[in-house]
Tab-separated table of C-alpha atoms in Angstrom:
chain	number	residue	atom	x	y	z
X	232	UNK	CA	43.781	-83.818	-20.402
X	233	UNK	CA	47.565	-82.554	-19.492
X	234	UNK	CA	47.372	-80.600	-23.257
X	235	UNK	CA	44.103	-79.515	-22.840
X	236	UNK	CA	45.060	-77.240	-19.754
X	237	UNK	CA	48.218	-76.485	-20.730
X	238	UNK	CA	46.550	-75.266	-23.678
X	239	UNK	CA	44.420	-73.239	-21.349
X	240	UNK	CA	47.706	-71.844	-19.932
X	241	UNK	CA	48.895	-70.961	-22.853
X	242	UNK	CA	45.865	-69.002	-23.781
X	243	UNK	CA	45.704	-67.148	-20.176
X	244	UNK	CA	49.645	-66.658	-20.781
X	245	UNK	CA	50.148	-65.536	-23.951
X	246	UNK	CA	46.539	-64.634	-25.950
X	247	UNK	CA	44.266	-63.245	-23.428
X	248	UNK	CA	46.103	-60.067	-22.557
X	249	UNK	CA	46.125	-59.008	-25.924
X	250	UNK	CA	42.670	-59.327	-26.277
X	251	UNK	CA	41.674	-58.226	-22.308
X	252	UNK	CA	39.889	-55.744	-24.015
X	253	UNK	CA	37.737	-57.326	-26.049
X	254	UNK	CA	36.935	-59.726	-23.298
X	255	UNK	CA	36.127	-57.181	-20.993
X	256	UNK	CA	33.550	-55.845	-23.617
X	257	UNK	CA	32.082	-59.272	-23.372
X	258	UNK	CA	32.158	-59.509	-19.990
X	259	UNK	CA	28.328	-58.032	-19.403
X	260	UNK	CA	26.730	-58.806	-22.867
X	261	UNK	CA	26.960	-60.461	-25.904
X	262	UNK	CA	25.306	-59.677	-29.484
X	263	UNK	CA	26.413	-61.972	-32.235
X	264	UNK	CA	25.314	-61.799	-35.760
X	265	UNK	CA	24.483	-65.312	-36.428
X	266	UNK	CA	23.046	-68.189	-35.040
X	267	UNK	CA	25.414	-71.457	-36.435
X	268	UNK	CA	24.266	-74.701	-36.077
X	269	UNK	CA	26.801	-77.336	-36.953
X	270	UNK	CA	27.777	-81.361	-36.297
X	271	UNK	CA	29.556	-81.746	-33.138
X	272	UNK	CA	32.150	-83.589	-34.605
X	273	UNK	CA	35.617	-82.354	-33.402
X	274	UNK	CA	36.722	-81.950	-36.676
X	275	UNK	CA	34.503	-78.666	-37.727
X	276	UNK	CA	35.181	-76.099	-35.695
X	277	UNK	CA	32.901	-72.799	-36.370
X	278	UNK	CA	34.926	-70.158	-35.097
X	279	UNK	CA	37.710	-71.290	-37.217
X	280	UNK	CA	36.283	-72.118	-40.095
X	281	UNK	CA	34.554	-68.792	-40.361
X	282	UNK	CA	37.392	-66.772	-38.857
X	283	UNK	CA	35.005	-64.962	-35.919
X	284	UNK	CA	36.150	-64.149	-32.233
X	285	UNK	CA	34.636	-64.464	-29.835
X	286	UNK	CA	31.205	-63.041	-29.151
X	287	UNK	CA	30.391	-63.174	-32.792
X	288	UNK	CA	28.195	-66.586	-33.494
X	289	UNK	CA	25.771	-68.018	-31.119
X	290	UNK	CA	26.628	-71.898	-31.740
X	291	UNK	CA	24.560	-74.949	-31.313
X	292	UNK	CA	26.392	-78.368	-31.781
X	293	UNK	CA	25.255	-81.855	-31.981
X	294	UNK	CA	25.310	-85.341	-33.904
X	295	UNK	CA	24.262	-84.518	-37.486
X	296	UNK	CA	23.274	-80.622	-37.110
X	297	UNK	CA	20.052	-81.354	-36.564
X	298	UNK	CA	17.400	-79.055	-35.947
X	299	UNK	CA	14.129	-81.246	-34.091
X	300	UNK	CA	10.781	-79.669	-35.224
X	301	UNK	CA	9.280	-77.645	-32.703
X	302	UNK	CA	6.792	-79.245	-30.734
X	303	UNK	CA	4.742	-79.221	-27.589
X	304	UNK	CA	7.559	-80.208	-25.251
X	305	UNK	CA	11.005	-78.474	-26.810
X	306	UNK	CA	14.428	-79.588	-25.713
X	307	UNK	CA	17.714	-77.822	-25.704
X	308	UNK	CA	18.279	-77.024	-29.029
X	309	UNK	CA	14.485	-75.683	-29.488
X	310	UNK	CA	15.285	-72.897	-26.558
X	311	UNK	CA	18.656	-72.013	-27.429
X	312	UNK	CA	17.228	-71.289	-31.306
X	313	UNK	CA	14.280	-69.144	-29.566
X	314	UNK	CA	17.017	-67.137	-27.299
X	315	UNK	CA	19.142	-66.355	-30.290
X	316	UNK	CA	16.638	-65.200	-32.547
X	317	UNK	CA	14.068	-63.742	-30.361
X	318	UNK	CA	16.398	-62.113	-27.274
X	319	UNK	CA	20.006	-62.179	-29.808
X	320	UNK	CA	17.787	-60.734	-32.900
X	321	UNK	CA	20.732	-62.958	-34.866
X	322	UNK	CA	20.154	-61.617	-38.756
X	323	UNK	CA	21.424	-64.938	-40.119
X	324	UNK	CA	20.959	-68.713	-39.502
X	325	UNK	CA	23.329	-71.159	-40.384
X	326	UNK	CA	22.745	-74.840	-40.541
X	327	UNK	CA	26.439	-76.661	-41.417
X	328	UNK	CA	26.978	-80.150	-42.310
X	329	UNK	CA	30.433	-81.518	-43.129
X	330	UNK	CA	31.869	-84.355	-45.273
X	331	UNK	CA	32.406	-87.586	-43.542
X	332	UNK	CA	29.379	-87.150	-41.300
X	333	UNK	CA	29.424	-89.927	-38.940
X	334	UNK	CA	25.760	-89.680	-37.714
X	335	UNK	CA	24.612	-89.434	-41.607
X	336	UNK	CA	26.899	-92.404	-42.616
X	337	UNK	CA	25.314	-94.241	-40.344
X	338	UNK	CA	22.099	-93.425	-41.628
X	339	UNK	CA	23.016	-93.684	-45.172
X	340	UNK	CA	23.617	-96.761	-44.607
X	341	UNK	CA	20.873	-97.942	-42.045
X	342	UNK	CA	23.563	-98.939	-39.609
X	343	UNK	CA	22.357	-100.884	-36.529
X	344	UNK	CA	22.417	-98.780	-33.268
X	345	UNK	CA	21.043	-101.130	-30.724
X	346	UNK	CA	24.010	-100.090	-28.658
X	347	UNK	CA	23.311	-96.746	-29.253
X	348	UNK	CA	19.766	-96.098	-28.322
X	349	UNK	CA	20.005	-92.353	-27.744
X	350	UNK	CA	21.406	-91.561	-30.817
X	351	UNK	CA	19.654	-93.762	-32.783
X	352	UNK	CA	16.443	-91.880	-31.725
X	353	UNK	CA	18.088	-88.741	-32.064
X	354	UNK	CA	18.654	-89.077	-35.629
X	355	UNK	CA	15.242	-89.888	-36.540
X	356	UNK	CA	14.954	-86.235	-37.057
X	357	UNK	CA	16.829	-87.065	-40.312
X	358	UNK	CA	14.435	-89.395	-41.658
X	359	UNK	CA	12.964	-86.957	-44.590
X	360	UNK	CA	16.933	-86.830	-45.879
X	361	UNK	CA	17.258	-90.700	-45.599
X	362	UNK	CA	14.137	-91.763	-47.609
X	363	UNK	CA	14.657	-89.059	-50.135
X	364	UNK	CA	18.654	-90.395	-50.106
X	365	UNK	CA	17.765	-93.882	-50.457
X	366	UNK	CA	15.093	-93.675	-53.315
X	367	UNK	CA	18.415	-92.538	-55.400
X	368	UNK	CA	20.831	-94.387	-57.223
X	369	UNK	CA	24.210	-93.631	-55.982
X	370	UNK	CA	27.840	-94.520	-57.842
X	371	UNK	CA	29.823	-95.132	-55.107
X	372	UNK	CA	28.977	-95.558	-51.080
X	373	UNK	CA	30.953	-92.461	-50.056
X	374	UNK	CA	28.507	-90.620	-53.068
X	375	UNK	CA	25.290	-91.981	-50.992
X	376	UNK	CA	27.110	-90.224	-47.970
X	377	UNK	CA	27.929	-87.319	-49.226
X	378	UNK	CA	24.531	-86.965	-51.455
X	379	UNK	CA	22.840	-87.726	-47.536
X	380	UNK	CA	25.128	-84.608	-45.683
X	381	UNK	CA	23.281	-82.794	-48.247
X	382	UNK	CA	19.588	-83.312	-48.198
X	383	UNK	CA	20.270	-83.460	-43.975
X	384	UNK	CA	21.076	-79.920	-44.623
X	385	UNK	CA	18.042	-79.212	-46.306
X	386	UNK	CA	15.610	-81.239	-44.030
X	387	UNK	CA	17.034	-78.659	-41.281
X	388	UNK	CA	16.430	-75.876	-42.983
X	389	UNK	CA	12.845	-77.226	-43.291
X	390	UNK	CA	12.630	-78.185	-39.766
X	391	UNK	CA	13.891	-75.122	-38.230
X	392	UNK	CA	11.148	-72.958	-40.156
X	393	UNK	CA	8.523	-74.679	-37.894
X	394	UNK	CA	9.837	-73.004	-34.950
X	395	UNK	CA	7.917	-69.873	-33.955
X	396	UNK	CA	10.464	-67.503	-33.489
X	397	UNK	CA	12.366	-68.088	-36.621
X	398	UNK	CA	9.107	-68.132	-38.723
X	399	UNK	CA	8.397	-64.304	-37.178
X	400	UNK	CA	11.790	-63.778	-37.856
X	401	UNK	CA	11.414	-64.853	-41.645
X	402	UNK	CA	7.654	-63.248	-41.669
X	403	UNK	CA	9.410	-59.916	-40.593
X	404	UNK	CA	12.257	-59.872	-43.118
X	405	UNK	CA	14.936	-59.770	-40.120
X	406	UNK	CA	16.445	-62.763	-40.482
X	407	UNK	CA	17.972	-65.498	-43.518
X	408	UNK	CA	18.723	-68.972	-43.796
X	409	UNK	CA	21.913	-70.362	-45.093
X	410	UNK	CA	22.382	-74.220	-45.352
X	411	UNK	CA	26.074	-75.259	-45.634
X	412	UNK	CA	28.112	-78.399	-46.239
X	413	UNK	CA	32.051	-77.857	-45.003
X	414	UNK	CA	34.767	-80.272	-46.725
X	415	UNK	CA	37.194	-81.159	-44.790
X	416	UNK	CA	39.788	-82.771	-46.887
X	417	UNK	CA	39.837	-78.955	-49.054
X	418	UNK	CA	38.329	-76.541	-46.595
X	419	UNK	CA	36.048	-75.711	-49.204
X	420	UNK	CA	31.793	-75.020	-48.553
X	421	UNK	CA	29.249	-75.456	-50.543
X	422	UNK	CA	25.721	-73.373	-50.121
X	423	UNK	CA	22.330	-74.258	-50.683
X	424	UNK	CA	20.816	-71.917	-53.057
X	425	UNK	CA	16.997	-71.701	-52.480
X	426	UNK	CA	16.481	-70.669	-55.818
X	427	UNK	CA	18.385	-73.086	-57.755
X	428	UNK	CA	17.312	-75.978	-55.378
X	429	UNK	CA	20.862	-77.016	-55.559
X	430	UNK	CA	24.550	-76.941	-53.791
X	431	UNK	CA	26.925	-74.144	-55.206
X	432	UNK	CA	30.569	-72.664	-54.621
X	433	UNK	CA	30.156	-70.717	-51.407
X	434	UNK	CA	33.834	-68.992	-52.904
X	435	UNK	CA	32.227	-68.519	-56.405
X	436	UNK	CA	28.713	-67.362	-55.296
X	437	UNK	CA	29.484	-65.615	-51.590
X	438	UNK	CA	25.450	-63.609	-51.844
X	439	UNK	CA	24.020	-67.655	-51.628
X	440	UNK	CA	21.034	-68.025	-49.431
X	441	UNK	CA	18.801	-70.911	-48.501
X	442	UNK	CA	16.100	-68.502	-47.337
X	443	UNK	CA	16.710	-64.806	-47.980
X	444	UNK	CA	15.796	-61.717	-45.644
X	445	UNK	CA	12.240	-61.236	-46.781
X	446	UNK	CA	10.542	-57.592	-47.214
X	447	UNK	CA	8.748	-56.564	-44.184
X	448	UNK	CA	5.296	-56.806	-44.560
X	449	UNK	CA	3.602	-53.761	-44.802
């Protein structure tokens, strides 16, 4: 905890006066551009990763970047997706899994969670990417992993589609969906191209969209 507030410190010391201003245009409203919805793992930081300050993505973190289908009683992660798109008006939606996923290890590999009875309900929002993963045949265990980061990312983006705001947003051509997978180990992404049905070079193909912007309807 000591380098965690010195770190704080630090930042009061030394990086928030040259940036007072942009904090005080923060101070009263906020407006970011996209809505980014990533694994809470400590090792994927948005921000970083994506080189934005502050006031520039609405984030949503949690075990395995899930996104729960909407239904009758929604949680947290249900209202802070309704906020961002409905009262933000985000243009983009991110949903960003990472190599080395510990939630989708675990259910790669049907681990037993007894002990861990929250999360093992929590990730039964994953089970469309875990039968589809395990009706493959996989060379290696960390390819089962890595094949299971994947379709996660593209249950999400199916799951986050049956939330009313975003399907408006879709419906009125103000908003796209991006699905993601961050490496760690070479800092690379890949993108899920909607049109392809398959993972590509975020570096090599930078216009890649799960979901584009659709035309408004007329």
């Amino acid at each position: 905890m000591k380098d965690i507030i010195e770190g704080f410190l630090k930042f009061q010391r030394d990086i928030f006066p040259g940036r007072a201003a942009l904090f005080q245009d923060l101070a009263t409203r906020q407006s970011p551009r996209a809505l980014f919805i990533s694994c809470s793992d400590s090792r994927l930081v948005p921000e970083l990763v994506t080189q934005r300050e502050p006031g520039d993505l609405f984030v949503i973190r949690n075990a395995g970047n899930i996104v729960p289908s909407y239904g009758p009683e929604p949680g947290g992660v249900s209202a802070s997706i309704e906020y961002a798109v409905t009262a933000l008006q985000v243009a983009d939606i991110v949903i960003c899994g990472h190599s080395d996923c510990g939630a989708m290890t675990a259910v790669a590999n049907c681990s037993c969670m007894e002990h861990l009875p929250a999360v093992s309900a929590w990730l039964r929002y994953a089970d469309s990417a875990r039968i589809v993963n395990a009706a493959r045949q996989h060379p290696t265990p960390r390819a089962k992993v890595d094949d299971m980061v994947r379709e996660n990312v593209i249950a999400q983006l199916a799951n986050i589609q049956t939330h009313p705001a975003v399907r408006l947003a879709l419906e009125e051509g103000r908003a796209a969906l991006h699905g993601w997978v961050y490496d760690i180990a070479s800092g690379g992404i890949d993108a899920f191209d909607g049109a392809r049905g398959a993972f590509v070079s975020l570096a090599d193909h930078p216009q890649t969209r799960a979901l584009p912007r659709q035309p408004a309807a007329v």
